[in-house]
Each structure stands twice: as C-alpha cells, then as structure tokens.
Amino acid sequence: MKTFKEGNYMSKFRIAVIPGDGIGPEVSNASREVLDAVAVKYGHSFIYEELLAGGIAIDVTGTPLPKSTVAACRSSDAVLLGAVGGPKWDTLPGDQRPERALLGLRSELGLFANIRPAVLHPALASACPLHPDTAAKGIDICFVRELTGGMYFGERGRRQSAGGEEAYDTEAYNVEEVKRIAHTAFKIAMGRKKHVTSVDKANVLESSRLWREVVLDVAKEYPEVELDHMYVDNASMQLIKRPGDFDVVVTSNMFGDILSDEAAMITGSIGMLPSASLGAEGTPGMYEPIHGSAPDIAGKHIANPLATILSCAMMLRMSLGLEREAEDIETAVADVLSQGYRTADIVYGERSDDNVMVIGTFEMSGKVKKSLIGIK
Ligand code: NAD
C-alpha cells in the first residue's frame, strides 16, 4: 500500500522529524544517519524539519502539540517520530501530558491505520522467549491496528455513583471506521500470505459485534483472502502458542496496542519493532518505533535504534515510493545482526563465544550505514 502521489518521481523529500523525549532524540538522530547514507547512495535529497512535540514541547511552548508542529507535519512528505513522555511530566493532568501529542497528531493528520510488522529475525532466534521449536518455525505477523477510534478517543469522564466517584471510558466504532481499517488489512494481506485474523471480543461487546459484521462484509471483496475471527483473550494465547500461523491481524485501537506489545516480546525486543501510521491516500504518513521514550536508559546511548531505522524503511516504501531503498535498509539491518552486532536489549542467553558483540546506539546505526554503502 502506498500513500505517495502516483507519478511523483521527484527525489527531493521533506521529512518532518519529531525527536521528542527520552531516547527519542537518540534513536531519531541515529536513523537520520542511515537515511543520509540512502540519500548519498541513490542521489536523493531528504530535507529534515525538526519539530517540537511531547514533554520538550511542554517545556518550551507550554503545550504538548504546538499548532506549528501540526502545520509543518501536514505540509511534509512524511513524519518521523522518536518517542514522547517521561516521569518529569507524569503528574500533569491527562489532557496536558506529552502523550496527548500522539493522539493529537493521529487525529489531526487523520492517521487511522497503524501498521506494525512483527518479524523474528533469524539471527535473533535466541532472543525469542518462546520454545525453540516455536521460534524455529519463524514469526512474521503484520498487525493492522485501528488508530483514531475506540476507547482512546471515546467519551470519557468522571461522575458520582452509588459507590462513590466513578470513571468511565467509552468503546465505540461506526461502520465507516471499521470498513476502512478492514480494507487496509485485506489489501496488505493480498501482498502477503492472504490470511487475515480479525481480533475482537464479540462474545461480550456490542462494538465488537458490529466490528465482526463489517469485517465479514468487506471480506466479500477479497475472495482470495482467508478470514478468521478470534476473541482477544484467545488471540493473546495463540500468539504465544503458534505465532507462526498468523499473517495479518486486524483489530481495534486498544486490543492492537496490547497485542502488538506482546508480539514485540516474542520477536525479541520492543527495540526492534517499527510502525507506520497511515491516513487517506496522498496524505503524509507518520513513522515511529513502537517503543516509548525509555527514561530508564535515556542519555546512556545504549538504546536500540533498529526499530526507528526499520520505521524509516517503511517510510521510504509507503510514503516516498522508494521500495528499492527500503529493502536496502532492511537487508543492511539483517546483515548487521547476522554479523553478531547487538544492542544490550537483544542479547538473550548468548555467550561471547557465539560471536556476539554488544554495541551502543550510534555504533549500531554506523554499522547499518556501513553495510548499506558496502563497507564491512
Ligand atoms: P518504553 O517502551 O519506553 O520502555 C519499556 C522498556 O523497554 C524499558 O525497560 C525500556 O528501557 C525498554 N526499551 C524501550 N525501547 C527500547 C530501545 N529502543 N532499546 C532498548 N530498550 C528499550 O515504555 P514505558 O516505560 O511504559 O514508557 C516510558 C514513557 O514512554 C512513558 O512516558 C510513556 O507514556 C511513553 N510512551 C511513549 C510512546 C510513544 O512516544 N509512541 C509509546 C509508549 C510509551
């Protein structure tokens, strides 16, 4: 699926970069190094505009998502985001916290589809906490998470009840919202193993019953794609038991948030998983690692930049139409891992005689860059 304008062969691209907080600036700077190598190798020009959002934006401007940031993102070809949030801002009221910037960007840019590929790289098989036989079968799942509806955007509040103060959040989906995310999932499945698993809680939730009806309806337009439905509690078990059987998983905002983090763990580390958030054709997509700002390791230069680097590959493919360049980044990442280079988060039970070398954030991006331009 491409969101770039067909026929747009210019090689000059404007990328809005939101480094954010914690490890966000480290992983986004490391990724820019790789993008710059792509630019030199293929003769492209990436023009970066650094923007404020999250905690740092609160400190500088008093708001987590300045209007100027939204405007600059809208006029870019794509947005690259590090991560936002941290303990410094944790005591602020919910609507003023750094994470509001994420929800704001998603709704302002109309980013309704979050694509999260969860792949177990063969070189990282030992980083998979599952049974070795399960890991040996391989894991390659593409999560398609609805991103602008459901409980994260539904009506919420507090009120008095017989049991004292009561808080509520509302899960609501309409037909159009489910239709467009289902189409996204089926289109992606057509380019993969042609299998969609729709995850819901239709045995309990009315919103899930509508979700299932609409997905069944959309499926009629994709007769080649096999569709099955799974309750979210069962899906969380099956992902552990037989992850190799999944291809594309489509689900709601909240279920997708939780299940894709589970997938991050079974594929090694949250530091490995990229994501793309897409809206209507021709609008800028947003690309970010699925991890947060990791305040516990911020500033130590040990964060894994590969999730962000792989997000850049998704950006090149999905927003800029640069498939060959995207594949080049993915090949370089696989090459560096197979050479034994690891950040600390992806060392699992390996021994030094396994030829594993633990390196830092910028050493890792440097290795990817060197592999990309053909230097060992
Ligand atoms: P987190 O993803 O930041 O960290 C969870 C654990 O994973 C930590 O131990 C961390 O050190 C580790 N980790 C994360 N990314 C890593 C990487 N690239 N390399 C190595 N280790 C990595 O989640 P959290 O601790 O729940 O949240 C921290 C802050 O980030 C909070 O303020 C939260 O709201 C925010 N957050 C932001 C985003 C986002 O910007 N998209 C997403 C999730 C959480």
Coordinates of C-alpha atoms and ligand atoms in Angstrom, one line a residue:
M1 CA 0.0 0.0 0.0
K2 CA 1.4 3.3 -1.0
T3 CA 0.3 6.8 0.1
F4 CA 2.7 8.7 -2.1
K5 CA 1.2 10.5 -5.0
E6 CA 1.5 8.3 -8.1
G7 CA 3.7 9.8 -10.8
N8 CA 5.7 11.7 -8.2
Y9 CA 9.2 10.8 -9.1
M10 CA 11.0 13.8 -7.5
S11 CA 13.9 12.7 -5.4
K12 CA 13.7 15.6 -3.0
F13 CA 11.6 14.8 0.0
R14 CA 10.6 16.9 3.0
I15 CA 10.6 14.9 6.2
A16 CA 9.2 16.3 9.4
V17 CA 11.2 15.0 12.4
I18 CA 9.8 14.9 15.9
P19 CA 12.7 13.7 18.1
G20 CA 10.5 14.0 21.3
D21 CA 11.8 12.9 24.8
G22 CA 14.0 10.3 26.5
I23 CA 15.7 8.1 23.9
G24 CA 13.6 9.7 21.1
P25 CA 16.4 12.2 20.0
E26 CA 19.0 9.4 20.2
V27 CA 17.1 6.9 18.0
S28 CA 15.9 9.5 15.6
N29 CA 19.4 11.0 15.1
A30 CA 20.8 7.6 14.6
S31 CA 18.2 6.9 12.0
R32 CA 18.8 10.1 10.1
E33 CA 22.4 8.9 9.7
V34 CA 21.1 5.9 7.8
L35 CA 18.7 8.0 5.8
D36 CA 21.6 10.3 4.8
A37 CA 23.5 7.2 3.6
V38 CA 20.5 6.3 1.5
A39 CA 20.4 9.8 0.1
V40 CA 24.0 9.7 -0.9
K41 CA 23.8 6.2 -2.4
Y42 CA 20.7 6.9 -4.5
G43 CA 21.0 10.6 -5.2
H44 CA 18.0 11.7 -3.2
S45 CA 17.7 14.7 -1.0
F46 CA 16.0 14.4 2.3
I47 CA 15.2 17.8 3.8
Y48 CA 14.5 17.5 7.6
E49 CA 12.5 19.9 9.6
E50 CA 12.9 19.3 13.3
L51 CA 9.7 19.9 15.3
L52 CA 8.6 20.1 18.9
A53 CA 6.1 17.7 20.4
G54 CA 5.7 15.9 23.8
G55 CA 7.4 16.8 27.0
I56 CA 10.0 19.0 25.4
A57 CA 7.2 21.0 23.7
I58 CA 5.5 21.5 27.1
D59 CA 8.8 22.9 28.5
V60 CA 9.4 25.2 25.5
T61 CA 5.9 26.2 24.5
G62 CA 3.6 25.2 27.3
T63 CA 1.6 22.7 25.1
P64 CA 2.4 19.1 24.1
L65 CA 1.5 19.7 20.4
P66 CA 2.1 23.2 19.1
K67 CA -0.1 24.2 16.1
S68 CA 3.1 25.0 14.2
T69 CA 4.1 21.3 14.5
V70 CA 0.8 20.1 13.1
A71 CA 1.0 22.6 10.2
A72 CA 4.6 21.5 9.4
C73 CA 3.7 17.8 9.5
R74 CA 0.7 18.4 7.2
S75 CA 3.0 20.1 4.6
S76 CA 5.7 17.4 4.7
D77 CA 6.0 14.2 2.6
A78 CA 6.3 12.1 5.8
V79 CA 6.7 12.4 9.6
L80 CA 9.4 10.6 11.6
L81 CA 8.8 10.4 15.3
G82 CA 11.1 9.3 18.1
A83 CA 9.1 8.9 21.3
V84 CA 7.4 11.2 23.8
G85 CA 6.8 11.2 27.6
G86 CA 8.7 10.8 30.8
P87 CA 8.5 10.9 34.6
K88 CA 9.0 14.7 34.6
W89 CA 5.6 15.3 33.1
D90 CA 3.7 12.3 34.7
T91 CA 1.9 14.4 37.3
L92 CA 0.3 16.7 34.7
P93 CA -3.4 16.3 34.1
G94 CA -4.3 13.8 31.4
D95 CA -5.1 16.3 28.7
Q96 CA -1.8 18.2 29.2
R97 CA 0.6 15.2 29.2
P98 CA 3.2 14.6 26.5
E99 CA 1.2 11.5 25.2
R100 CA -1.6 13.9 24.2
A101 CA 0.7 14.9 21.3
L102 CA 0.5 11.4 19.9
L103 CA -3.3 11.3 20.0
G104 CA -3.4 14.9 18.6
L105 CA -1.1 14.0 15.7
R106 CA -3.1 10.9 14.9
S107 CA -6.4 12.8 14.8
E108 CA -5.1 16.0 13.2
L109 CA -3.3 14.0 10.4
G110 CA -6.2 11.5 10.1
L111 CA -3.9 8.5 10.7
F112 CA -6.5 5.8 11.1
A113 CA -4.3 2.8 10.3
N114 CA -1.3 1.7 12.3
I115 CA 0.8 -1.0 10.6
R116 CA 3.1 -2.9 12.9
P117 CA 5.1 -5.7 11.4
A118 CA 6.5 -8.1 14.0
V119 CA 9.2 -10.2 12.5
L120 CA 11.6 -12.6 14.3
H121 CA 15.0 -12.1 12.5
P122 CA 16.7 -15.5 12.1
A123 CA 19.8 -14.1 13.7
L124 CA 17.7 -13.2 16.8
A125 CA 16.1 -16.6 17.3
S126 CA 17.7 -16.9 20.7
A127 CA 16.1 -13.6 21.7
C128 CA 12.7 -15.2 21.4
P129 CA 11.5 -16.3 24.8
L130 CA 9.3 -19.0 23.4
H131 CA 10.1 -22.7 23.0
P132 CA 13.0 -23.1 20.4
D133 CA 10.7 -25.3 18.2
T134 CA 8.2 -22.5 18.1
A135 CA 10.9 -19.9 17.2
A136 CA 12.4 -22.2 14.6
K137 CA 9.1 -22.0 12.7
G138 CA 9.6 -18.3 12.3
I139 CA 7.4 -15.3 13.1
D140 CA 6.2 -12.8 10.5
I141 CA 3.0 -11.0 11.6
C142 CA 1.6 -7.7 10.4
F143 CA -0.6 -6.1 12.9
V144 CA -3.2 -3.6 11.5
R145 CA -4.4 -1.6 14.4
E146 CA -7.3 1.0 14.2
L147 CA -5.8 4.2 15.4
T148 CA -8.3 7.0 15.7
G149 CA -11.4 5.4 17.2
G150 CA -12.4 3.1 20.1
M151 CA -11.8 3.8 23.7
Y152 CA -8.7 6.0 23.3
F153 CA -10.9 8.6 21.5
G154 CA -14.3 7.8 23.0
E155 CA -16.3 9.8 25.5
R156 CA -14.7 9.7 29.0
G157 CA -15.2 11.3 32.3
R158 CA -15.9 11.0 36.0
R159 CA -19.3 11.2 37.8
Q160 CA -20.9 10.4 41.0
S161 CA -22.3 6.9 41.6
A162 CA -23.8 4.9 44.4
G163 CA -20.3 3.5 45.0
G164 CA -18.7 6.9 45.1
E165 CA -16.8 8.6 42.3
E166 CA -16.9 6.6 39.1
A167 CA -14.7 6.9 36.0
Y168 CA -15.7 5.7 32.5
D169 CA -14.2 5.4 29.0
T170 CA -16.3 4.5 26.0
E171 CA -15.6 2.0 23.3
A172 CA -17.5 3.0 20.1
Y173 CA -16.9 2.2 16.4
N174 CA -19.0 3.1 13.4
V175 CA -19.3 1.2 10.1
E176 CA -17.1 3.5 8.1
E177 CA -14.3 3.3 10.7
V178 CA -14.3 -0.5 10.6
K179 CA -14.6 -0.6 6.8
R180 CA -11.6 1.5 6.1
I181 CA -9.3 -0.4 8.5
A182 CA -10.6 -3.8 7.2
H183 CA -9.9 -2.7 3.6
T184 CA -6.3 -1.7 4.7
A185 CA -5.8 -5.2 6.3
F186 CA -7.2 -7.1 3.3
K187 CA -5.1 -5.1 0.9
I188 CA -1.9 -5.8 2.9
A189 CA -2.9 -9.5 3.1
M190 CA -3.1 -9.6 -0.7
G191 CA 0.6 -8.8 -0.8
R192 CA 1.4 -11.4 1.8
K193 CA 0.1 -14.9 2.7
K194 CA -3.6 -13.9 2.0
H195 CA -4.7 -14.6 5.6
V196 CA -6.5 -12.1 7.9
T197 CA -7.3 -12.8 11.5
S198 CA -9.8 -10.3 12.9
V199 CA -9.5 -9.9 16.7
D200 CA -12.5 -8.8 18.7
K201 CA -14.5 -9.6 21.8
A202 CA -17.8 -10.2 20.1
N203 CA -19.0 -12.6 22.8
V204 CA -19.3 -9.6 25.2
L205 CA -19.0 -6.3 23.4
E206 CA -21.6 -4.8 21.1
S207 CA -18.9 -2.7 19.4
S208 CA -17.1 -6.0 18.6
R209 CA -20.3 -7.5 17.2
L210 CA -20.6 -4.6 14.7
W211 CA -16.8 -4.9 14.0
R212 CA -17.3 -8.5 13.1
E213 CA -20.3 -7.9 10.8
V214 CA -18.4 -5.2 8.9
V215 CA -15.2 -7.2 8.5
L216 CA -17.3 -10.1 7.2
D217 CA -18.9 -7.8 4.7
V218 CA -15.6 -6.3 3.5
A219 CA -14.1 -9.8 3.2
K220 CA -16.6 -10.5 0.3
E221 CA -14.5 -8.1 -1.8
Y222 CA -11.4 -10.2 -1.2
P223 CA -12.4 -13.8 -2.1
E224 CA -8.8 -14.9 -2.3
V225 CA -8.1 -13.9 1.3
E226 CA -8.8 -16.4 4.1
L227 CA -10.5 -14.7 7.1
D228 CA -10.9 -16.0 10.6
H229 CA -12.1 -14.3 13.8
M230 CA -10.6 -14.7 17.2
Y231 CA -11.5 -13.3 20.6
V232 CA -8.8 -11.1 22.1
D233 CA -8.2 -13.3 25.1
N234 CA -7.7 -16.4 22.9
A235 CA -5.5 -14.3 20.5
S236 CA -3.2 -13.4 23.3
M237 CA -2.7 -17.2 24.0
Q238 CA -2.4 -18.3 20.4
L239 CA 0.3 -15.7 19.7
I240 CA 2.4 -17.4 22.3
K241 CA 1.4 -21.0 21.3
R242 CA 1.6 -20.8 17.5
P243 CA 2.8 -17.3 16.3
G244 CA 3.9 -18.8 13.0
D245 CA 0.3 -19.4 12.0
F246 CA -0.6 -15.7 11.9
D247 CA -0.2 -13.5 8.8
V248 CA -2.2 -10.2 9.1
V249 CA -4.0 -9.4 12.3
V250 CA -6.6 -6.6 12.2
T251 CA -8.0 -5.2 15.4
S252 CA -9.2 -2.2 17.4
N253 CA -7.1 0.6 18.9
M254 CA -6.9 -0.9 22.4
F255 CA -6.6 -4.6 21.5
G256 CA -3.9 -3.7 18.9
D257 CA -2.0 -1.7 21.4
I258 CA -1.7 -4.6 23.8
L259 CA -1.3 -7.5 21.3
S260 CA 1.4 -5.7 19.3
D261 CA 3.5 -5.2 22.5
E262 CA 3.1 -9.0 23.2
A263 CA 4.3 -9.6 19.6
A264 CA 7.3 -7.3 20.4
M265 CA 8.3 -9.5 23.2
I266 CA 8.1 -12.8 21.3
T267 CA 10.1 -11.3 18.4
G268 CA 13.0 -10.4 20.8
S269 CA 12.7 -6.8 21.9
I270 CA 10.5 -3.8 21.8
G271 CA 13.6 -2.0 20.4
M272 CA 13.2 -4.0 17.1
L273 CA 9.6 -3.1 16.0
P274 CA 8.8 -0.4 13.6
S275 CA 5.4 1.1 12.7
A276 CA 3.6 3.2 10.1
S277 CA 0.5 5.2 10.8
L278 CA -1.4 6.0 7.6
G279 CA -4.3 8.1 6.6
A280 CA -6.0 8.8 3.3
E281 CA -4.1 8.4 0.0
G282 CA -1.8 11.3 -0.7
T283 CA -1.5 12.5 2.9
P284 CA 1.7 12.2 5.0
G285 CA 2.1 9.1 7.0
M286 CA 3.8 9.0 10.4
Y287 CA 6.6 6.5 11.1
E288 CA 7.8 5.6 14.6
P289 CA 9.2 2.8 16.7
I290 CA 6.5 1.1 18.8
H291 CA 8.5 1.7 22.0
G292 CA 8.2 4.6 24.3
S293 CA 10.8 7.1 25.5
A294 CA 12.5 4.6 27.8
P295 CA 13.5 7.1 30.5
D296 CA 15.5 4.3 32.3
I297 CA 18.1 4.3 29.6
A298 CA 17.8 7.8 28.1
G299 CA 21.1 9.6 27.6
K300 CA 23.1 6.4 28.0
H301 CA 23.4 5.8 24.3
I302 CA 22.5 2.1 24.7
A303 CA 19.0 2.3 23.2
N304 CA 18.4 0.1 20.2
P305 CA 17.9 2.3 17.1
L306 CA 16.8 -0.5 14.8
A307 CA 13.0 -0.1 15.4
T308 CA 13.4 3.5 14.2
I309 CA 15.7 2.6 11.4
L310 CA 13.2 0.0 10.2
S311 CA 10.5 2.6 10.5
C312 CA 12.5 4.7 8.1
A313 CA 12.4 1.8 5.7
M314 CA 8.6 1.7 6.0
M315 CA 8.6 5.4 5.4
L316 CA 10.6 5.1 2.2
R317 CA 8.4 2.3 0.9
M318 CA 4.9 3.6 1.9
S319 CA 5.1 7.4 1.8
L320 CA 8.0 8.1 -0.6
G321 CA 7.6 5.2 -3.0
L322 CA 11.3 4.2 -2.7
E323 CA 10.9 0.4 -2.5
R324 CA 14.5 -0.5 -3.5
E325 CA 15.9 1.9 -0.9
A326 CA 13.6 0.4 1.8
E327 CA 14.7 -3.1 1.0
D328 CA 18.3 -1.9 1.1
I329 CA 17.9 -0.7 4.7
E330 CA 16.1 -4.0 5.7
T331 CA 18.9 -6.0 4.2
A332 CA 21.6 -3.9 5.9
V333 CA 19.8 -4.5 9.3
A334 CA 19.7 -8.2 8.7
D335 CA 23.3 -8.2 7.7
V336 CA 24.5 -6.4 10.8
L337 CA 22.5 -8.7 13.1
S338 CA 24.0 -11.8 11.3
Q339 CA 27.5 -10.3 11.8
G340 CA 26.7 -10.6 15.5
Y341 CA 26.2 -7.0 16.5
R342 CA 23.6 -6.4 19.2
T343 CA 22.4 -3.6 21.4
A344 CA 22.1 -4.8 25.0
D345 CA 18.3 -5.4 24.8
I346 CA 18.7 -8.1 22.1
V347 CA 21.2 -10.2 23.9
Y348 CA 19.5 -13.3 25.3
G349 CA 21.3 -16.3 26.6
E350 CA 24.1 -15.9 24.0
R351 CA 27.7 -16.3 25.0
S352 CA 30.7 -14.3 24.0
D353 CA 31.9 -17.4 22.0
D354 CA 28.7 -17.1 20.0
N355 CA 30.5 -14.2 18.3
V356 CA 28.1 -11.6 19.7
M357 CA 29.3 -8.0 20.1
V358 CA 27.3 -5.6 22.3
I359 CA 27.4 -2.1 20.9
G360 CA 25.7 1.3 21.5
T361 CA 23.1 3.3 19.7
F362 CA 25.3 5.2 17.3
E363 CA 27.7 2.3 16.7
M364 CA 24.7 0.3 15.6
S365 CA 23.4 2.9 13.2
G366 CA 27.0 3.3 12.0
K367 CA 27.2 -0.5 11.3
V368 CA 23.9 -0.3 9.3
K369 CA 25.2 2.6 7.4
K370 CA 28.4 0.9 6.5
S371 CA 26.6 -2.3 5.4
L372 CA 24.3 -0.1 3.3
I373 CA 27.2 1.5 1.4
G374 CA 29.1 -1.8 1.2
I375 CA 31.8 -1.3 3.8
K376 CA 32.4 -4.2 6.2
Ligands
NAD1 P1 9.0 2.1 27.0 O1 8.8 1.4 25.7 O2 9.6 3.4 26.9 O3 10.0 1.2 27.8 C1 9.7 -0.2 28.3 C2 11.0 -0.9 28.5 O4 11.6 -1.2 27.2 C3 12.1 -0.2 29.3 O5 12.8 -1.1 30.1 C4 13.0 0.4 28.2 O6 14.3 0.6 28.7 C5 12.9 -0.7 27.1 N1 13.1 -0.1 25.8 C6 12.2 0.6 25.1 N2 12.7 1.0 23.9 C7 14.0 0.5 23.9 C8 15.0 0.5 22.9 N3 14.9 1.2 21.8 N4 16.2 -0.1 23.2 C9 16.3 -0.8 24.3 N5 15.4 -0.8 25.3 C10 14.2 -0.2 25.1 O7 7.7 2.0 27.8 P2 7.3 2.7 29.2 O8 8.4 2.6 30.2 O9 6.0 2.1 29.5 O10 7.0 4.2 28.9 C11 8.0 5.3 29.1 C12 7.4 6.6 28.6 O11 7.2 6.5 27.2 C13 6.1 6.9 29.2 O12 6.1 8.3 29.5 C14 5.1 6.5 28.2 O13 3.9 7.2 28.2 C15 5.8 6.9 26.9 N6 5.4 6.1 25.7 C16 5.5 6.8 24.5 C17 5.2 6.2 23.3 C18 5.4 6.9 22.1 O14 6.0 8.0 22.1 N7 5.0 6.4 20.9 C19 4.8 4.8 23.4 C20 4.8 4.2 24.6 C21 5.1 4.8 25.7

